[in-house]
CSV table of C-alpha atoms in Angstrom, one decimal:
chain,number,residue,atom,x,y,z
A,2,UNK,CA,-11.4,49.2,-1.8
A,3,UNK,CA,-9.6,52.0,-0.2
A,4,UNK,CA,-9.5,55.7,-0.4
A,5,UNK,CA,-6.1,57.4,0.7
A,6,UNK,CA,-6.1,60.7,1.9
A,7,UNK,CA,-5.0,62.9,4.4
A,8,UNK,CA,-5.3,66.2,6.4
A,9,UNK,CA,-3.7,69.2,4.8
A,10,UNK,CA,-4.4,71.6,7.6
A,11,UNK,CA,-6.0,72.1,11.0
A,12,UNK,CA,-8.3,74.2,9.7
A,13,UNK,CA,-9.8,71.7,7.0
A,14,UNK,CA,-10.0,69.0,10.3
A,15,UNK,CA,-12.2,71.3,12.5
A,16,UNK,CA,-15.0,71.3,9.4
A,17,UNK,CA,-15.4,67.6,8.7
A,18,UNK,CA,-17.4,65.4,10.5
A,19,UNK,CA,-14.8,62.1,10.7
A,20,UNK,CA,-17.1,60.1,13.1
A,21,UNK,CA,-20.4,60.7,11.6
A,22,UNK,CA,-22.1,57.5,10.7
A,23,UNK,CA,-22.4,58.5,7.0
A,24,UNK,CA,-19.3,60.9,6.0
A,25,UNK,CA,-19.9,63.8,4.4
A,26,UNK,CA,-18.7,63.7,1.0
A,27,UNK,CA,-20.4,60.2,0.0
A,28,UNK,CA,-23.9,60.9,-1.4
A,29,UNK,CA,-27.0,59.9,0.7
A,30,UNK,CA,-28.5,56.6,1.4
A,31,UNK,CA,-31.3,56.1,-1.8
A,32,UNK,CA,-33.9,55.5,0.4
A,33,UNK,CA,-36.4,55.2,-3.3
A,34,UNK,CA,-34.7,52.2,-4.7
A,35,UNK,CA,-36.1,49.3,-4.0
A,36,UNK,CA,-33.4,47.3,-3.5
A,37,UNK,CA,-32.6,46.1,0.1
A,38,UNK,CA,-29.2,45.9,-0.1
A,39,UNK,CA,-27.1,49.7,0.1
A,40,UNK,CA,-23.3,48.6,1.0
A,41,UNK,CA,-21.3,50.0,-1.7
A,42,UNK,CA,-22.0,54.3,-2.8
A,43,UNK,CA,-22.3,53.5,-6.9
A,44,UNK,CA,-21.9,57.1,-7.4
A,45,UNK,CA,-18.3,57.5,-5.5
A,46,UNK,CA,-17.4,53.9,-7.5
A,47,UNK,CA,-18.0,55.9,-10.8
A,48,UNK,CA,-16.4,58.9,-10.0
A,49,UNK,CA,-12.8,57.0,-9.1
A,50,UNK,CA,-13.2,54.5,-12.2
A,51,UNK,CA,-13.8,57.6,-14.6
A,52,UNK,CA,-11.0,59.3,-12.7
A,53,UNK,CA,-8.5,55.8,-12.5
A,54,UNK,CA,-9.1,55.8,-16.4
A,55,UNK,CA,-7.8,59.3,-16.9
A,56,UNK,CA,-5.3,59.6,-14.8
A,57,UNK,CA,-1.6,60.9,-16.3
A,58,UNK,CA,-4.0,60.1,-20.1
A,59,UNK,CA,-4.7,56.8,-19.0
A,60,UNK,CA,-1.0,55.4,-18.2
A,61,UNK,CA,-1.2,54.9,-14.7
A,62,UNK,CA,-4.8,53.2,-15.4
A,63,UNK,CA,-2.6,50.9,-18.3
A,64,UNK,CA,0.6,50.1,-15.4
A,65,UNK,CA,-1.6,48.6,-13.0
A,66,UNK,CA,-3.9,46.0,-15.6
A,67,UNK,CA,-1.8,43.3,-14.3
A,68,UNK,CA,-4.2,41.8,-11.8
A,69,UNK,CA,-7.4,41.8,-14.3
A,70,UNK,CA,-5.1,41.0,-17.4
A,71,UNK,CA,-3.7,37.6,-15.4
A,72,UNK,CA,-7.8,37.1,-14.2
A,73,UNK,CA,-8.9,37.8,-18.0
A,74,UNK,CA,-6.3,34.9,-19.4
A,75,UNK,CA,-7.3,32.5,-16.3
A,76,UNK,CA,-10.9,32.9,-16.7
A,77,UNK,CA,-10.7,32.7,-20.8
A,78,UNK,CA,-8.7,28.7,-19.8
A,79,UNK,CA,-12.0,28.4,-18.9
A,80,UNK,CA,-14.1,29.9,-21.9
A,81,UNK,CA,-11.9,27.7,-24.4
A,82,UNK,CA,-13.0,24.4,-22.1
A,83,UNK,CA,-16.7,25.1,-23.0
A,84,UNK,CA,-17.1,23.2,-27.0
A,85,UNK,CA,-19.4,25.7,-28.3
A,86,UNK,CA,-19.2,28.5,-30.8
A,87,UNK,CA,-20.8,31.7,-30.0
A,88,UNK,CA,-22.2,34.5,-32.1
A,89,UNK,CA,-22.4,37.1,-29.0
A,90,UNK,CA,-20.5,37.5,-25.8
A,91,UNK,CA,-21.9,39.9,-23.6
A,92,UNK,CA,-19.1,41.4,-21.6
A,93,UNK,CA,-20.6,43.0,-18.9
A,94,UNK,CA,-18.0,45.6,-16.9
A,95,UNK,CA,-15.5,45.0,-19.3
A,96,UNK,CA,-13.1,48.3,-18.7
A,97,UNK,CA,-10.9,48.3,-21.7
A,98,UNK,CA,-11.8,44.7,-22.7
A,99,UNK,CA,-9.1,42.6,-20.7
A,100,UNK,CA,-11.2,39.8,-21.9
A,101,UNK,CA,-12.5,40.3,-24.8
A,102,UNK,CA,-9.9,41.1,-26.3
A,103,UNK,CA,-8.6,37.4,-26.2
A,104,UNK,CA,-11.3,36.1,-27.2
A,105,UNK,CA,-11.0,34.4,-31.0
A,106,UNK,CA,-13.0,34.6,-34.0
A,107,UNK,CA,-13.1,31.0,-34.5
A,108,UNK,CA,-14.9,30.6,-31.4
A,109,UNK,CA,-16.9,34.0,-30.6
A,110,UNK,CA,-18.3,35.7,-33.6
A,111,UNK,CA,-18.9,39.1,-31.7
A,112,UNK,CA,-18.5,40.6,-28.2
A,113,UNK,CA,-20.4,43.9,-26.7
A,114,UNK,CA,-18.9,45.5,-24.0
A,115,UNK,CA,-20.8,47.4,-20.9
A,116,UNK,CA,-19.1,49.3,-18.5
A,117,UNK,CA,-20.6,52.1,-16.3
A,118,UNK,CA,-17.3,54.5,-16.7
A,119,UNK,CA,-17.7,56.9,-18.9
A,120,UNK,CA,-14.2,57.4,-20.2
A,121,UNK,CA,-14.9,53.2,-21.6
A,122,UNK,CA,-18.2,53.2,-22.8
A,123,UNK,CA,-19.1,50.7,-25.2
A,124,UNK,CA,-22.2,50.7,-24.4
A,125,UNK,CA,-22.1,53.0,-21.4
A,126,UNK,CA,-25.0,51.6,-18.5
A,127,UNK,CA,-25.1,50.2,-14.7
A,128,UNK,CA,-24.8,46.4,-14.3
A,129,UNK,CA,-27.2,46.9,-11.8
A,130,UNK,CA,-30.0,47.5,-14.3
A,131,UNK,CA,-29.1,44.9,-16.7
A,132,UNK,CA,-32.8,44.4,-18.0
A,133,UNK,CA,-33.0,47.7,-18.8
A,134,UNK,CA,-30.4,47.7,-21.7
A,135,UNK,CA,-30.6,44.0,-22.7
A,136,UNK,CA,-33.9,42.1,-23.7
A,137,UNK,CA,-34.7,39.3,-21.6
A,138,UNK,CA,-34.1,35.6,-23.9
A,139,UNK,CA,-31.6,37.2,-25.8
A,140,UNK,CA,-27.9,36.6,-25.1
A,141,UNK,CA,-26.1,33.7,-26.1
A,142,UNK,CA,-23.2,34.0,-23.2
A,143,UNK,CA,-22.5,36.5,-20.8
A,144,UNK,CA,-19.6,37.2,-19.3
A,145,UNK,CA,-18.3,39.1,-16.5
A,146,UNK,CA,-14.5,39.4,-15.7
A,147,UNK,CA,-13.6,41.4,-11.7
A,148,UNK,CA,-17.0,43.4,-12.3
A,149,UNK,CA,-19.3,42.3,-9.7
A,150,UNK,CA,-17.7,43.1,-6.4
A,151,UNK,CA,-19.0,46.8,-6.6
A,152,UNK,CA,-22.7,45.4,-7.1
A,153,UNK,CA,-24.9,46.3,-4.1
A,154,UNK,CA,-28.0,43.6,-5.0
A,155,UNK,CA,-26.0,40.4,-6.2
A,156,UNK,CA,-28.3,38.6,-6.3
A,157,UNK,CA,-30.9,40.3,-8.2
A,158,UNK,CA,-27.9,41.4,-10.8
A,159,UNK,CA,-27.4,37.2,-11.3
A,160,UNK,CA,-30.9,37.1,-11.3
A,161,UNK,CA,-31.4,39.3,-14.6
A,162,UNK,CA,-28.3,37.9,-16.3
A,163,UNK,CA,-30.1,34.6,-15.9
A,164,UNK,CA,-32.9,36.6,-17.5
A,165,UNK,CA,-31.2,38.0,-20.2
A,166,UNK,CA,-29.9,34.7,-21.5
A,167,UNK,CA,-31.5,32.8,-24.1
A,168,UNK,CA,-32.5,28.8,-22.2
A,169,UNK,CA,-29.0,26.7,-22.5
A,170,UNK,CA,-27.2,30.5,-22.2
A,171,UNK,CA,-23.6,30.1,-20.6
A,172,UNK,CA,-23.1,32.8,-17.7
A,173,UNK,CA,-18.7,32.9,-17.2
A,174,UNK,CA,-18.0,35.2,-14.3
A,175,UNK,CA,-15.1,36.0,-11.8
A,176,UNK,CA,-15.3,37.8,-9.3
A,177,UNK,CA,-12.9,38.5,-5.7
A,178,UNK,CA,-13.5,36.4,-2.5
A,179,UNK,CA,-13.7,36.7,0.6
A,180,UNK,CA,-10.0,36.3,1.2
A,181,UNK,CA,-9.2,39.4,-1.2
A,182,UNK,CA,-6.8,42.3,0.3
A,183,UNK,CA,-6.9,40.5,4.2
A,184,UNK,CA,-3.4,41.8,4.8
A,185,UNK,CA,-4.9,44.9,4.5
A,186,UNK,CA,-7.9,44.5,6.3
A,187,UNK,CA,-5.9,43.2,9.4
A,188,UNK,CA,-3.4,46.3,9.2
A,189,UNK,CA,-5.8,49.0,8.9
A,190,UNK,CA,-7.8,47.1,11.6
A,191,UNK,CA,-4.9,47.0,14.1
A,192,UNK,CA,-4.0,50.0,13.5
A,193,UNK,CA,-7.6,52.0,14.1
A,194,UNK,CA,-7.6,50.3,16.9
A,195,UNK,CA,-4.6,50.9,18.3
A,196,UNK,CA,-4.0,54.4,17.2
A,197,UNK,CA,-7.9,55.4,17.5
A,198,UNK,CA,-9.9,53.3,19.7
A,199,UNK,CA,-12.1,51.9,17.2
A,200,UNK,CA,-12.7,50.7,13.6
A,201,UNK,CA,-14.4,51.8,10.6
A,202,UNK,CA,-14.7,50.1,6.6
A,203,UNK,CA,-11.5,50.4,4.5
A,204,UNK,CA,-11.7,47.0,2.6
A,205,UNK,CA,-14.9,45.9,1.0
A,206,UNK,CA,-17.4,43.1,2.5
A,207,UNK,CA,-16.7,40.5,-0.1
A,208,UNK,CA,-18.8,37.1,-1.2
A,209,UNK,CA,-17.1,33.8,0.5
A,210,UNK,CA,-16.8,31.1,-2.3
A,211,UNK,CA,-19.7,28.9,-0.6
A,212,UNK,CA,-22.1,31.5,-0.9
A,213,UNK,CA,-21.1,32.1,-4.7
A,214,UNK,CA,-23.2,28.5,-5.6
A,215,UNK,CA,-25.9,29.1,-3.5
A,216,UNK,CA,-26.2,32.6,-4.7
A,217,UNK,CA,-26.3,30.8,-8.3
A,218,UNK,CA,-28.4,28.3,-7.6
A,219,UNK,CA,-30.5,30.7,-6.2
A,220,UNK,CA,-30.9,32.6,-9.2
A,221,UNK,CA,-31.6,30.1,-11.2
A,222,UNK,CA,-28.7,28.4,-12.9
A,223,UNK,CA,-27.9,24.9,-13.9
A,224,UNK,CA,-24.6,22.7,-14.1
A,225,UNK,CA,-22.7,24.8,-11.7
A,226,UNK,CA,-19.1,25.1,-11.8
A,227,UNK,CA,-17.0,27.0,-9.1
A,228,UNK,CA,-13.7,27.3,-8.2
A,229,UNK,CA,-11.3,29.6,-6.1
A,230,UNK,CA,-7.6,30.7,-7.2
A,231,UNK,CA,-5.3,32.9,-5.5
A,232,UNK,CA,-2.9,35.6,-6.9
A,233,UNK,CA,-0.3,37.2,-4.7
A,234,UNK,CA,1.3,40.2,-5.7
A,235,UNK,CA,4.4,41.4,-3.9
A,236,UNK,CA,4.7,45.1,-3.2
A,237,UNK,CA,7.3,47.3,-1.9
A,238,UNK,CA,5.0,48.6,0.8
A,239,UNK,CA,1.8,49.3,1.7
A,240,UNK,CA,1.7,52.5,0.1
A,241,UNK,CA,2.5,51.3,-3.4
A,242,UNK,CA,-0.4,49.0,-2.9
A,243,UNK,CA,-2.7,51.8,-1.7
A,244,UNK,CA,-1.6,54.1,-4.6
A,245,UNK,CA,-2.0,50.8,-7.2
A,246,UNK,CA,-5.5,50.2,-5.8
A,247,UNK,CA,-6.4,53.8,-6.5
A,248,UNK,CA,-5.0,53.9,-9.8
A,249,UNK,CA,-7.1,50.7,-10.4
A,250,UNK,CA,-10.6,52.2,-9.7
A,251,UNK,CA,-10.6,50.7,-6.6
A,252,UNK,CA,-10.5,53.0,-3.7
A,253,UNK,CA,-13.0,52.8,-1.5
A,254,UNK,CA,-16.5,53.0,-1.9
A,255,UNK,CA,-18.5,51.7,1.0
A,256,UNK,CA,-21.5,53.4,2.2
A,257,UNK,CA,-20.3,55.2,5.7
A,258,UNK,CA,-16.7,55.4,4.8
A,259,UNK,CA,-14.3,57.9,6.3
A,260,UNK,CA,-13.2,60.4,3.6
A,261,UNK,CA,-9.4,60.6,5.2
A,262,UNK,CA,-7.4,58.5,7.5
A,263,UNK,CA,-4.7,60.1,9.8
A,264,UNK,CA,-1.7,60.1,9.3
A,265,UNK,CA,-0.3,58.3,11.8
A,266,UNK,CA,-3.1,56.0,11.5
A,267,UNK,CA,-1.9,55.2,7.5
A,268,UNK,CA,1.7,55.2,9.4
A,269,UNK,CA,1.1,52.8,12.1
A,270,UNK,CA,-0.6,50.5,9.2
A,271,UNK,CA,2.1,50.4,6.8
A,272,UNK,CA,4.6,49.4,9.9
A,273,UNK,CA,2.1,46.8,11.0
A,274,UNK,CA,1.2,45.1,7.6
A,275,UNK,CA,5.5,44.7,7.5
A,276,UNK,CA,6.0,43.5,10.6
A,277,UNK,CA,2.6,40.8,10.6
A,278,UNK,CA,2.6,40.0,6.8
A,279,UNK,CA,5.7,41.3,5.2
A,280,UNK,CA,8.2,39.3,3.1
A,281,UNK,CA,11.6,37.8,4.2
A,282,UNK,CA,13.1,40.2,1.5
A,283,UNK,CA,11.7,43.0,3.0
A,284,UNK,CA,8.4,43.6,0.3
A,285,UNK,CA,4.7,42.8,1.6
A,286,UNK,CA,2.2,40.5,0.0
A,287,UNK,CA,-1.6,41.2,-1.0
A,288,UNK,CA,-3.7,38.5,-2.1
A,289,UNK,CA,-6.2,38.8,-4.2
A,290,UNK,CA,-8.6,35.7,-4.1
A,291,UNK,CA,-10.2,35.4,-7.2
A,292,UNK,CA,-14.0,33.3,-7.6
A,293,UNK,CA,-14.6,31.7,-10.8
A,294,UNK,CA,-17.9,30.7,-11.9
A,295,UNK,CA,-20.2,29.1,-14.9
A,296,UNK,CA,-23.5,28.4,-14.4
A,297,UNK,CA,-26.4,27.8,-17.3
A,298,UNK,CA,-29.6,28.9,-17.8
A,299,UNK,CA,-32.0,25.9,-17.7
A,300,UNK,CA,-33.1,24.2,-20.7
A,301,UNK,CA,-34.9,21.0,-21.9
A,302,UNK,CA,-31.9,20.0,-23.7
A,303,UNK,CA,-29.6,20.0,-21.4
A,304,UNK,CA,-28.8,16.5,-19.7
A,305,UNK,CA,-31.0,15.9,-17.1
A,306,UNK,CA,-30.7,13.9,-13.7
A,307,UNK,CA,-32.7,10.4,-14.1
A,308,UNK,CA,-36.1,9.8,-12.6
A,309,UNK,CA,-36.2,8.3,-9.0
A,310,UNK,CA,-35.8,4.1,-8.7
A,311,UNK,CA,-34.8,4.2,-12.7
A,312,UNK,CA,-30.9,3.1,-11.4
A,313,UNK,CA,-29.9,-0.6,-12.0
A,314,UNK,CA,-26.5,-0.7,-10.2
A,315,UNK,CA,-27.2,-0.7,-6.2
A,316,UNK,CA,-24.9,1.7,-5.0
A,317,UNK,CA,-24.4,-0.5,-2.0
A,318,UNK,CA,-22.5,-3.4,-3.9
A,319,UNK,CA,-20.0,-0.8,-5.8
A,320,UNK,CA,-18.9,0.8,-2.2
B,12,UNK,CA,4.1,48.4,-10.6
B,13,UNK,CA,4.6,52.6,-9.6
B,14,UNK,CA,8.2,52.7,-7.3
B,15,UNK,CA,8.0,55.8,-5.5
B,16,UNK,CA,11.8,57.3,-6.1
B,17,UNK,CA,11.7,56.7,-9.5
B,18,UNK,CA,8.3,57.7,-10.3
B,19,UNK,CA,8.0,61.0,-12.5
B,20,UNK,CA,5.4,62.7,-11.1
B,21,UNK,CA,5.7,65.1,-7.9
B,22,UNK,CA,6.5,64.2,-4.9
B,23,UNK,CA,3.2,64.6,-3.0
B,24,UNK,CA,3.0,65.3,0.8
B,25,UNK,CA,1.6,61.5,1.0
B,26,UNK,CA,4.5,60.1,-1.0
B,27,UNK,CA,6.5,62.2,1.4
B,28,UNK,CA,5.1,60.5,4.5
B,29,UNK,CA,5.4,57.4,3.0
B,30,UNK,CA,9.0,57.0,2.0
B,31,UNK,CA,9.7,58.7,5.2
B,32,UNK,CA,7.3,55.8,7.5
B,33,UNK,CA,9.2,52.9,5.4
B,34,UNK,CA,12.6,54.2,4.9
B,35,UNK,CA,13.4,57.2,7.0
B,36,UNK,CA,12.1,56.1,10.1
B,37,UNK,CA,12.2,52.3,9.2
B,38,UNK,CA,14.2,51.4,12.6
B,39,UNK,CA,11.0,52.7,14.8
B,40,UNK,CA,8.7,51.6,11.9
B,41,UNK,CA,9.9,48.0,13.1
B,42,UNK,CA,9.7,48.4,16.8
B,43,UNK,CA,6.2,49.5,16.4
B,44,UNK,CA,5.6,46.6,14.2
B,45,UNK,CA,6.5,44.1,16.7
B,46,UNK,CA,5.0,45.6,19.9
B,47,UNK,CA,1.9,45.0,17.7
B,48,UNK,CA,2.9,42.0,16.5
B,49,UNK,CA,3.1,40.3,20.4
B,50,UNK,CA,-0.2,41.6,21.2
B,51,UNK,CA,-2.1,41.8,18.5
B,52,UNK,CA,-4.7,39.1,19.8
B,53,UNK,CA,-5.6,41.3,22.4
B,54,UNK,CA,-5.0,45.1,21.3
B,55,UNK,CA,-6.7,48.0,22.7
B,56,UNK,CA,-6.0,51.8,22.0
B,57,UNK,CA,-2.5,52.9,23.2
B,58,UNK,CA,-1.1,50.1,23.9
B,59,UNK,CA,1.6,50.6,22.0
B,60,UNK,CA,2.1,54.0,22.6
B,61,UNK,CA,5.5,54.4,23.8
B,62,UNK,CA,6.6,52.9,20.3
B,63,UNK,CA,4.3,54.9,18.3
B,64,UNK,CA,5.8,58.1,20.0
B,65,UNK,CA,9.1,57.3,18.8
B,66,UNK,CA,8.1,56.8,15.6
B,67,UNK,CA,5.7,59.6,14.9
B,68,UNK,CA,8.1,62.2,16.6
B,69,UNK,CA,10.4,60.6,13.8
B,70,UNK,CA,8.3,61.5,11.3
B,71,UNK,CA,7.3,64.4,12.3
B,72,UNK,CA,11.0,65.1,12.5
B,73,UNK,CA,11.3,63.8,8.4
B,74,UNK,CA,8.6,65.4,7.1
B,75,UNK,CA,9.5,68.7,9.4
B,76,UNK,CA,6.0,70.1,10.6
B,77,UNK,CA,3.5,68.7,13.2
B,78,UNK,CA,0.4,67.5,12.8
């Protein structure tokens, strides 16, 4: 979501391109693949998970698991509600396995794990090409816990898990919203703009919850269930967030991004986000908006809607 | 959660500038903050820039080089 870095010297300034249109250092549009949608720069994303992971031998990865560890135990309140053993969980961009690693015996038999980090792998592949890896009609459940907000073609990924699931397959996902990081957003924002004259992309495009069931719906899932819940964390100040984010796997990755911001840009933002957002005691808040989501894959057993004109209670008399 | 004095690894020139922006030069920080703050329905490049010039020369001052 956000990349910091800075200028070291004058010298280093004079060779990089800042306002080009794509920065130098991200890799170049894929103008081959066919799908229509290139926000995010997969390769970057990779590169700062693998890093993230290793970092200080994976400690500072481990100290900042607290926003997908609270997500895991939220969205598995949600697993338990469904009455149904599984065999297989597919736990598509695990990481380490915040999830599955609550999961019980009793209820799930097995979990597989795919990540696209190297440093993780369970089964190491891009979520983007699920079909490749998995045979279509052949998961019982997949799940996806804070994976899919890197994914450039949504709705083709939800496409192929609906593909990959057996009929009466339960697809669990969460995923951040729309609302995700705005403090941020607005700080850098204000800040470009004041400092620089203009603005360029720090903080991902993210899905709004409405468009989550018509992006589901869309792909072809049944009995849809959606809900929004919000986490905010308090930080000391925007830099410990920045640094947190980074340690997450999070930095930024958009297609176009600047590869530094200035100094006094990353100053001006830091007094901004206090002074717009900040706490009464004096830390600053991020939220992180968090989308959950179950849909089903259709199947003749699953309850159906009644045929027209077959109701016997006018709805007229009951209101 | 990483606290930046107490944190065991080397003080980087971006940790520098960032205990210096909160701490150090927390005063101008503010008054920058606030100039923003009444105006930020309708900000345009340098419109704070008296504030800002106070606070970067603090910096500058903190961190002691220009930029």
């Amino acid at each position: 979501m956000f990349l910091p870095g800075i200028v070291r010297s004058s010298s280093l300034r004079q060779q990089t391109r800042a306002f080009a249109a794509i920065s130098p250092g991200s890799s170049p549009l894929n103008l081959t693949s066919s799908s229509p949608y290139q926000v995010f720069d997969r390769k970057a994303k990779f590169l700062q998970k693998d890093r993230a992971a290793t970092r200080d031998g994976g400690a500072r990865s481990k100290t900042v698991d607290y926003i997908r560890t609270e997500v895991a135990e939220r969205m598995l309140e949600r697993f338990l509600d469904i009455k149904r053993k599984f065999n297989t969980v597919l736990d598509l961009g695990s990481g380490p396995g915040h999830f599955s690693k609550l999961l019980e015996t009793e209820r799930t038999k097995k979990s597989i794990m795919i990540d696209s980090s190297v440093e993780v792998e369970r089964i190491h592949a891009d979520e983007e090409n699920l079909l490749t890896i998995v045979d279509r009609n052949s998961q019982e459940a997949i799940v996806s816990c804070l994976s899919l907000h890197w994914v450039n073609d949504l709705p083709g990924v939800l496409v192929q898990i609906k593909e990959a699931l057996q009929p009466d397959g339960l697809f669990l996902g969460a995923m951040f919203g729309g609302e995700t990081l705005f403090e941020l957003r607005t700080s850098l924002q204000l800040a470009e703009v004041e400092r620089e004259g203009g603005i360029s992309p720090h903080v991902s495009p993210m899905t709004e919850n409405g468009d989550i069931s018509n992006l589901l719906s869309r792909a072809g899932f049944n009995l849809l269930t959606v809900d929004v819940d919000e986490i905010q964390v308090a930080y000391p100040s925007m830099w410990e967030l920045l640094e947190d984010l980074s340690d997450m796997g999070e930095a930024n990755a958009i297609m176009g991004r600047r590869n530094f911001i200035h100094r006094d840009t990353l100053s001006a933002a830091s007094a901004i986000y206090k002074e717009l957002h900040g706490n009464e005691d004096g830390s600053i808040p991020a939220t992180f908006q968090v989308i959950y989501m179950i849909g089903w894959k259709p199947s003749p057993s699953q309850p159906q809607p009644l045929k027209r004109g077959s109701g016997k209670v006018n709805l007229k008399e009951v209101l | 959660m990483n606290t930046l004095k107490t944190g065991t690894s080397q003080v980087t020139p971006l940790k520098k500038l960032a205990i210096h922006s909160t701490s150090t030069c927390s005063s101008q920080a503010s008054a920058y903050g606030k100039c923003i703050l009444a105006t930020y329905t309708d900000v345009r490049k340098d419109i704070c820039q008296e504030e800002f010039t106070k606070f970067g020369e603090c910096l500058r001052k903190a961190m002691k080089r220009k930029w």
